[in-house]
């Protein structure tokens, strides 16, 4: 008798249930650490230049910002800091909302507000960095950076 | 889903409290960042508008607030590096407790460098 019985291969590899969510949370975890290290440098540099050098916070006015943003170096620095800090912060608050808001509706509303705040802040900040006019015509000269009168 | 009873401690000690402090400082910094981008955006309105609002940051009360903000940022920065070391350094988990005390030590050292300068700028005669 040579009837073949259909026995499943004993060594068929175990297949993990296919996830439907992708690797988003893994990338978010990696991003928090990578952006965090970069932000330490960007934010510490920002705080040192704005609060420690010269007269610190007392010296900050329109002319100070105008002088800084006349240089592409500080434009790129601040743009990078804005984007990284906003994504890092938004992702952190997203995690906290997911942890503590238990009702689906509460979570949805809070995260919608969060993403709205993110979009407004990033778009506004980016526009301001790139459309900023350090020497607006008609403004009193004593309020402007020294480069405007030179 | 059953809800956990309120007010229970997870594990306490350095591990949990550094995690709590990381969340509290992180959320505080995030809300400051939103306001900070808005106030800086006033440079796009007019020099007078920006100077008027930034002037309110130069008062003694706000000066103390800035000191607290910088302390929160410095803690969050150093503790964030500690978290990355716990995750990526093979001996990180074993030394997480020691590293928290290193973080707090660096916080004290950094604030000792920052505070005298900042408080002189805020309270000193200009």
Tab-separated table of C-alpha atoms in Angstrom:
chain	number	residue	atom	x	y	z
A	1	UNK	CA	0.000	0.000	0.000
A	2	UNK	CA	1.461	3.253	-1.080
A	3	UNK	CA	-1.242	5.827	-0.307
A	4	UNK	CA	0.222	9.225	0.306
A	5	UNK	CA	-1.054	11.077	3.323
A	6	UNK	CA	-0.793	14.824	3.240
A	7	UNK	CA	1.429	15.672	6.197
A	8	UNK	CA	2.610	19.278	6.570
A	9	UNK	CA	6.344	19.749	6.397
A	10	UNK	CA	7.584	19.439	9.991
A	11	UNK	CA	10.224	22.112	9.543
A	12	UNK	CA	8.063	24.812	7.927
A	13	UNK	CA	9.365	28.074	9.321
A	14	UNK	CA	7.270	29.977	11.830
A	15	UNK	CA	5.722	32.984	10.170
A	16	UNK	CA	5.061	35.915	12.426
A	17	UNK	CA	1.587	37.378	11.999
A	18	UNK	CA	1.931	40.069	9.419
A	19	UNK	CA	1.820	43.457	11.067
A	20	UNK	CA	-0.469	46.013	9.492
A	21	UNK	CA	1.136	49.035	11.090
A	22	UNK	CA	4.512	49.241	9.394
A	23	UNK	CA	7.590	50.330	11.292
A	24	UNK	CA	6.466	53.856	12.128
A	25	UNK	CA	7.063	53.559	15.873
A	26	UNK	CA	10.555	52.142	15.282
A	27	UNK	CA	11.499	55.083	13.047
A	28	UNK	CA	9.993	57.503	15.554
A	29	UNK	CA	12.085	55.925	18.343
A	30	UNK	CA	15.263	56.205	16.272
A	31	UNK	CA	14.401	59.787	15.255
A	32	UNK	CA	13.990	60.895	18.887
A	33	UNK	CA	17.538	59.774	19.688
A	34	UNK	CA	19.175	61.041	16.488
A	35	UNK	CA	17.436	64.437	16.508
A	36	UNK	CA	18.002	64.715	20.268
A	37	UNK	CA	21.781	64.539	19.880
A	38	UNK	CA	21.727	67.181	17.103
A	39	UNK	CA	19.357	69.395	19.125
A	40	UNK	CA	21.719	69.384	22.116
A	41	UNK	CA	24.317	71.101	19.910
A	42	UNK	CA	21.849	73.456	18.164
A	43	UNK	CA	19.983	74.532	21.327
A	44	UNK	CA	23.094	74.911	23.504
A	45	UNK	CA	24.680	77.057	20.767
A	46	UNK	CA	21.483	79.122	20.523
A	47	UNK	CA	21.310	79.662	24.289
A	48	UNK	CA	25.005	80.520	24.530
A	49	UNK	CA	24.943	83.123	21.765
A	50	UNK	CA	21.629	84.709	22.839
A	51	UNK	CA	21.902	84.568	26.651
A	52	UNK	CA	25.600	84.368	27.579
A	53	UNK	CA	27.491	86.476	25.030
A	54	UNK	CA	27.479	90.240	25.579
A	55	UNK	CA	24.541	91.517	27.615
A	56	UNK	CA	22.520	88.322	27.172
A	57	UNK	CA	18.752	88.615	27.102
A	58	UNK	CA	18.991	92.405	27.658
A	59	UNK	CA	20.652	92.791	24.250
A	60	UNK	CA	17.918	91.038	22.282
A	61	UNK	CA	15.884	93.375	20.078
A	62	UNK	CA	14.960	93.745	16.411
A	63	UNK	CA	18.486	94.870	15.500
A	64	UNK	CA	19.956	91.767	17.192
A	65	UNK	CA	17.692	89.424	15.215
A	66	UNK	CA	18.303	91.441	12.035
A	67	UNK	CA	22.056	91.131	12.479
A	68	UNK	CA	21.824	87.379	13.057
A	69	UNK	CA	19.478	86.562	10.186
A	70	UNK	CA	21.513	88.593	7.698
A	71	UNK	CA	23.822	85.608	7.767
A	72	UNK	CA	22.813	82.374	5.995
A	73	UNK	CA	24.671	80.500	8.755
A	74	UNK	CA	22.154	81.524	11.439
A	75	UNK	CA	19.227	81.190	9.014
A	76	UNK	CA	20.118	77.536	8.393
A	77	UNK	CA	20.930	76.994	12.093
A	78	UNK	CA	17.544	78.352	13.196
A	79	UNK	CA	15.646	76.603	10.398
A	80	UNK	CA	17.187	73.245	11.323
A	81	UNK	CA	16.526	73.905	15.002
A	82	UNK	CA	12.896	74.881	14.289
A	83	UNK	CA	12.132	71.757	12.260
A	84	UNK	CA	13.993	69.260	14.432
A	85	UNK	CA	12.678	70.710	17.700
A	86	UNK	CA	9.104	70.861	16.425
A	87	UNK	CA	9.110	67.276	15.099
A	88	UNK	CA	10.913	66.042	18.244
A	89	UNK	CA	8.531	67.909	20.554
A	90	UNK	CA	5.380	66.997	18.628
A	91	UNK	CA	6.374	63.343	18.597
A	92	UNK	CA	7.052	63.470	22.340
A	93	UNK	CA	3.679	65.031	23.119
A	94	UNK	CA	2.026	62.499	20.752
A	95	UNK	CA	3.536	59.708	22.854
A	96	UNK	CA	2.262	61.310	26.047
A	97	UNK	CA	-1.264	61.758	24.609
A	98	UNK	CA	-1.263	58.096	23.531
A	99	UNK	CA	-0.205	57.113	27.058
A	100	UNK	CA	-2.716	59.095	29.081
A	101	UNK	CA	-5.785	59.849	26.923
A	102	UNK	CA	-7.848	56.687	27.155
A	103	UNK	CA	-10.982	57.513	25.138
A	104	UNK	CA	-10.609	57.367	21.362
A	105	UNK	CA	-12.384	60.705	20.969
A	106	UNK	CA	-10.188	62.475	23.533
A	107	UNK	CA	-7.059	61.106	21.893
A	108	UNK	CA	-8.247	62.108	18.431
A	109	UNK	CA	-9.137	65.652	19.473
A	110	UNK	CA	-5.882	66.198	21.381
A	111	UNK	CA	-3.741	64.870	18.535
A	112	UNK	CA	-5.635	66.935	15.951
A	113	UNK	CA	-4.927	70.062	18.016
A	114	UNK	CA	-1.291	68.995	18.344
A	115	UNK	CA	-0.837	68.511	14.588
A	116	UNK	CA	-2.602	71.803	13.914
A	117	UNK	CA	-0.224	73.615	16.295
A	118	UNK	CA	2.712	71.834	14.652
A	119	UNK	CA	1.679	72.881	11.141
A	120	UNK	CA	0.985	76.519	12.054
A	121	UNK	CA	4.232	76.893	14.013
A	122	UNK	CA	6.505	75.247	11.436
A	123	UNK	CA	4.965	77.037	8.433
A	124	UNK	CA	4.984	80.411	10.222
A	125	UNK	CA	8.538	80.001	11.519
A	126	UNK	CA	9.894	78.890	8.143
A	127	UNK	CA	8.197	81.784	6.326
A	128	UNK	CA	9.531	84.295	8.856
A	129	UNK	CA	13.128	83.036	8.534
A	130	UNK	CA	13.043	83.296	4.732
A	131	UNK	CA	10.911	86.400	4.159
A	132	UNK	CA	12.467	88.426	6.967
A	133	UNK	CA	13.617	91.913	5.972
A	134	UNK	CA	16.437	93.045	8.327
A	135	UNK	CA	16.286	96.653	7.062
A	136	UNK	CA	12.594	97.448	6.492
A	137	UNK	CA	12.234	100.727	4.561
A	138	UNK	CA	10.806	103.570	6.633
A	139	UNK	CA	11.715	102.068	10.005
A	140	UNK	CA	13.651	104.313	12.432
A	141	UNK	CA	17.389	103.727	11.874
A	142	UNK	CA	18.137	103.453	15.607
A	143	UNK	CA	15.968	100.298	15.789
A	144	UNK	CA	17.874	98.540	12.993
A	145	UNK	CA	21.080	96.526	12.808
A	146	UNK	CA	24.315	98.376	12.003
A	147	UNK	CA	24.473	96.682	8.571
A	148	UNK	CA	21.431	98.735	7.494
A	149	UNK	CA	23.175	102.092	7.794
A	150	UNK	CA	26.626	100.990	6.712
B	1	UNK	CA	-9.715	47.920	28.950
B	2	UNK	CA	-9.328	47.893	32.757
B	3	UNK	CA	-7.957	51.093	34.143
B	4	UNK	CA	-5.042	51.169	36.539
B	5	UNK	CA	-5.802	52.505	40.000
B	6	UNK	CA	-4.815	56.146	40.304
B	7	UNK	CA	-1.785	57.208	42.255
B	8	UNK	CA	0.192	53.994	42.052
B	9	UNK	CA	3.926	54.135	41.721
B	10	UNK	CA	5.544	52.270	38.841
B	11	UNK	CA	8.903	51.373	40.291
B	12	UNK	CA	10.029	54.596	41.902
B	13	UNK	CA	13.666	55.399	42.398
B	14	UNK	CA	16.034	56.959	39.828
B	15	UNK	CA	14.640	55.135	36.780
B	16	UNK	CA	11.026	56.228	37.174
B	17	UNK	CA	11.614	59.722	38.495
B	18	UNK	CA	14.063	60.600	35.708
B	19	UNK	CA	11.396	59.390	33.254
B	20	UNK	CA	8.764	61.587	34.930
B	21	UNK	CA	11.110	64.594	34.935
B	22	UNK	CA	11.955	63.986	31.278
B	23	UNK	CA	8.243	64.124	30.370
B	24	UNK	CA	7.498	67.196	32.494
B	25	UNK	CA	10.477	69.168	31.176
B	26	UNK	CA	9.767	68.011	27.601
B	27	UNK	CA	6.142	69.184	27.612
B	28	UNK	CA	7.118	72.501	29.248
B	29	UNK	CA	9.806	73.158	26.640
B	30	UNK	CA	7.380	72.262	23.832
B	31	UNK	CA	4.795	74.825	24.940
B	32	UNK	CA	7.497	77.451	25.380
B	33	UNK	CA	8.692	76.674	21.844
B	34	UNK	CA	5.233	77.365	20.399
B	35	UNK	CA	5.119	80.759	22.136
B	36	UNK	CA	8.749	81.504	21.245
B	37	UNK	CA	8.150	80.981	17.507
B	38	UNK	CA	5.089	83.252	17.723
B	39	UNK	CA	6.933	86.067	19.524
B	40	UNK	CA	9.912	85.841	17.169
B	41	UNK	CA	7.509	86.025	14.209
B	42	UNK	CA	6.753	89.610	15.255
B	43	UNK	CA	10.012	90.638	13.514
B	44	UNK	CA	7.930	90.200	10.360
B	45	UNK	CA	5.356	92.727	11.631
B	46	UNK	CA	7.563	95.671	12.623
B	47	UNK	CA	10.676	96.485	14.682
B	48	UNK	CA	8.456	98.316	17.215
B	49	UNK	CA	6.110	95.334	17.687
B	50	UNK	CA	8.997	92.919	18.213
B	51	UNK	CA	10.832	95.201	20.633
B	52	UNK	CA	7.673	95.803	22.663
B	53	UNK	CA	7.023	92.080	23.170
B	54	UNK	CA	10.654	91.046	23.651
B	55	UNK	CA	10.886	93.832	26.254
B	56	UNK	CA	8.502	91.869	28.456
B	57	UNK	CA	11.038	88.998	28.405
B	58	UNK	CA	13.627	91.305	29.949
B	59	UNK	CA	11.773	91.925	33.209
B	60	UNK	CA	13.008	90.349	36.483
B	61	UNK	CA	10.092	87.886	36.727
B	62	UNK	CA	10.595	86.629	33.169
B	63	UNK	CA	14.347	86.528	33.868
B	64	UNK	CA	13.685	83.998	36.632
B	65	UNK	CA	11.386	82.110	34.257
B	66	UNK	CA	14.193	81.970	31.694
B	67	UNK	CA	16.510	80.543	34.360
B	68	UNK	CA	13.928	77.796	35.010
B	69	UNK	CA	13.501	77.206	31.285
B	70	UNK	CA	17.250	76.850	30.771
B	71	UNK	CA	17.451	74.439	33.722
B	72	UNK	CA	14.627	72.354	32.177
B	73	UNK	CA	16.371	72.343	28.778
B	74	UNK	CA	19.759	71.399	30.267
B	75	UNK	CA	18.222	68.535	32.268
B	76	UNK	CA	16.245	67.299	29.246
B	77	UNK	CA	19.373	67.487	27.052
B	78	UNK	CA	21.706	65.587	29.393
B	79	UNK	CA	19.056	63.073	30.439
B	80	UNK	CA	18.216	62.539	26.753
B	81	UNK	CA	21.858	61.636	26.103
B	82	UNK	CA	21.633	59.280	29.097
B	83	UNK	CA	18.559	57.609	27.544
B	84	UNK	CA	20.426	57.162	24.234
B	85	UNK	CA	23.347	55.603	26.142
B	86	UNK	CA	20.997	53.254	28.023
B	87	UNK	CA	19.561	52.175	24.657
B	88	UNK	CA	22.701	51.942	22.516
B	89	UNK	CA	25.641	51.376	24.881
B	90	UNK	CA	26.007	47.734	25.908
B	91	UNK	CA	26.708	48.691	29.542
B	92	UNK	CA	24.110	51.491	29.521
B	93	UNK	CA	21.328	49.700	31.431
B	94	UNK	CA	23.769	48.626	34.152
B	95	UNK	CA	24.948	52.193	34.700
B	96	UNK	CA	21.619	54.015	34.209
B	97	UNK	CA	21.440	54.924	37.913
B	98	UNK	CA	25.005	56.257	38.069
B	99	UNK	CA	24.414	58.135	34.830
B	100	UNK	CA	21.425	59.959	36.334
B	101	UNK	CA	23.665	61.307	39.082
B	102	UNK	CA	26.187	62.339	36.408
B	103	UNK	CA	23.316	64.131	34.596
B	104	UNK	CA	22.351	65.970	37.787
B	105	UNK	CA	26.009	66.846	38.430
B	106	UNK	CA	26.364	68.258	34.902
B	107	UNK	CA	23.107	70.182	35.413
B	108	UNK	CA	24.516	71.819	38.561
B	109	UNK	CA	27.818	72.641	36.838
B	110	UNK	CA	26.101	74.094	33.755
B	111	UNK	CA	23.698	76.188	35.831
B	112	UNK	CA	26.613	77.401	37.980
B	113	UNK	CA	28.166	78.708	34.772
B	114	UNK	CA	24.943	80.176	33.405
B	115	UNK	CA	23.089	81.641	36.398
B	116	UNK	CA	25.574	84.308	37.610
B	117	UNK	CA	25.940	85.673	34.088
B	118	UNK	CA	22.207	85.574	33.344
B	119	UNK	CA	21.129	87.035	36.696
B	120	UNK	CA	23.676	89.859	36.283
B	121	UNK	CA	22.199	90.585	32.858
B	122	UNK	CA	18.649	90.563	34.242
B	123	UNK	CA	19.134	92.333	37.583
B	124	UNK	CA	22.344	94.286	36.982
B	125	UNK	CA	22.371	97.942	35.999
B	126	UNK	CA	22.469	98.204	32.238
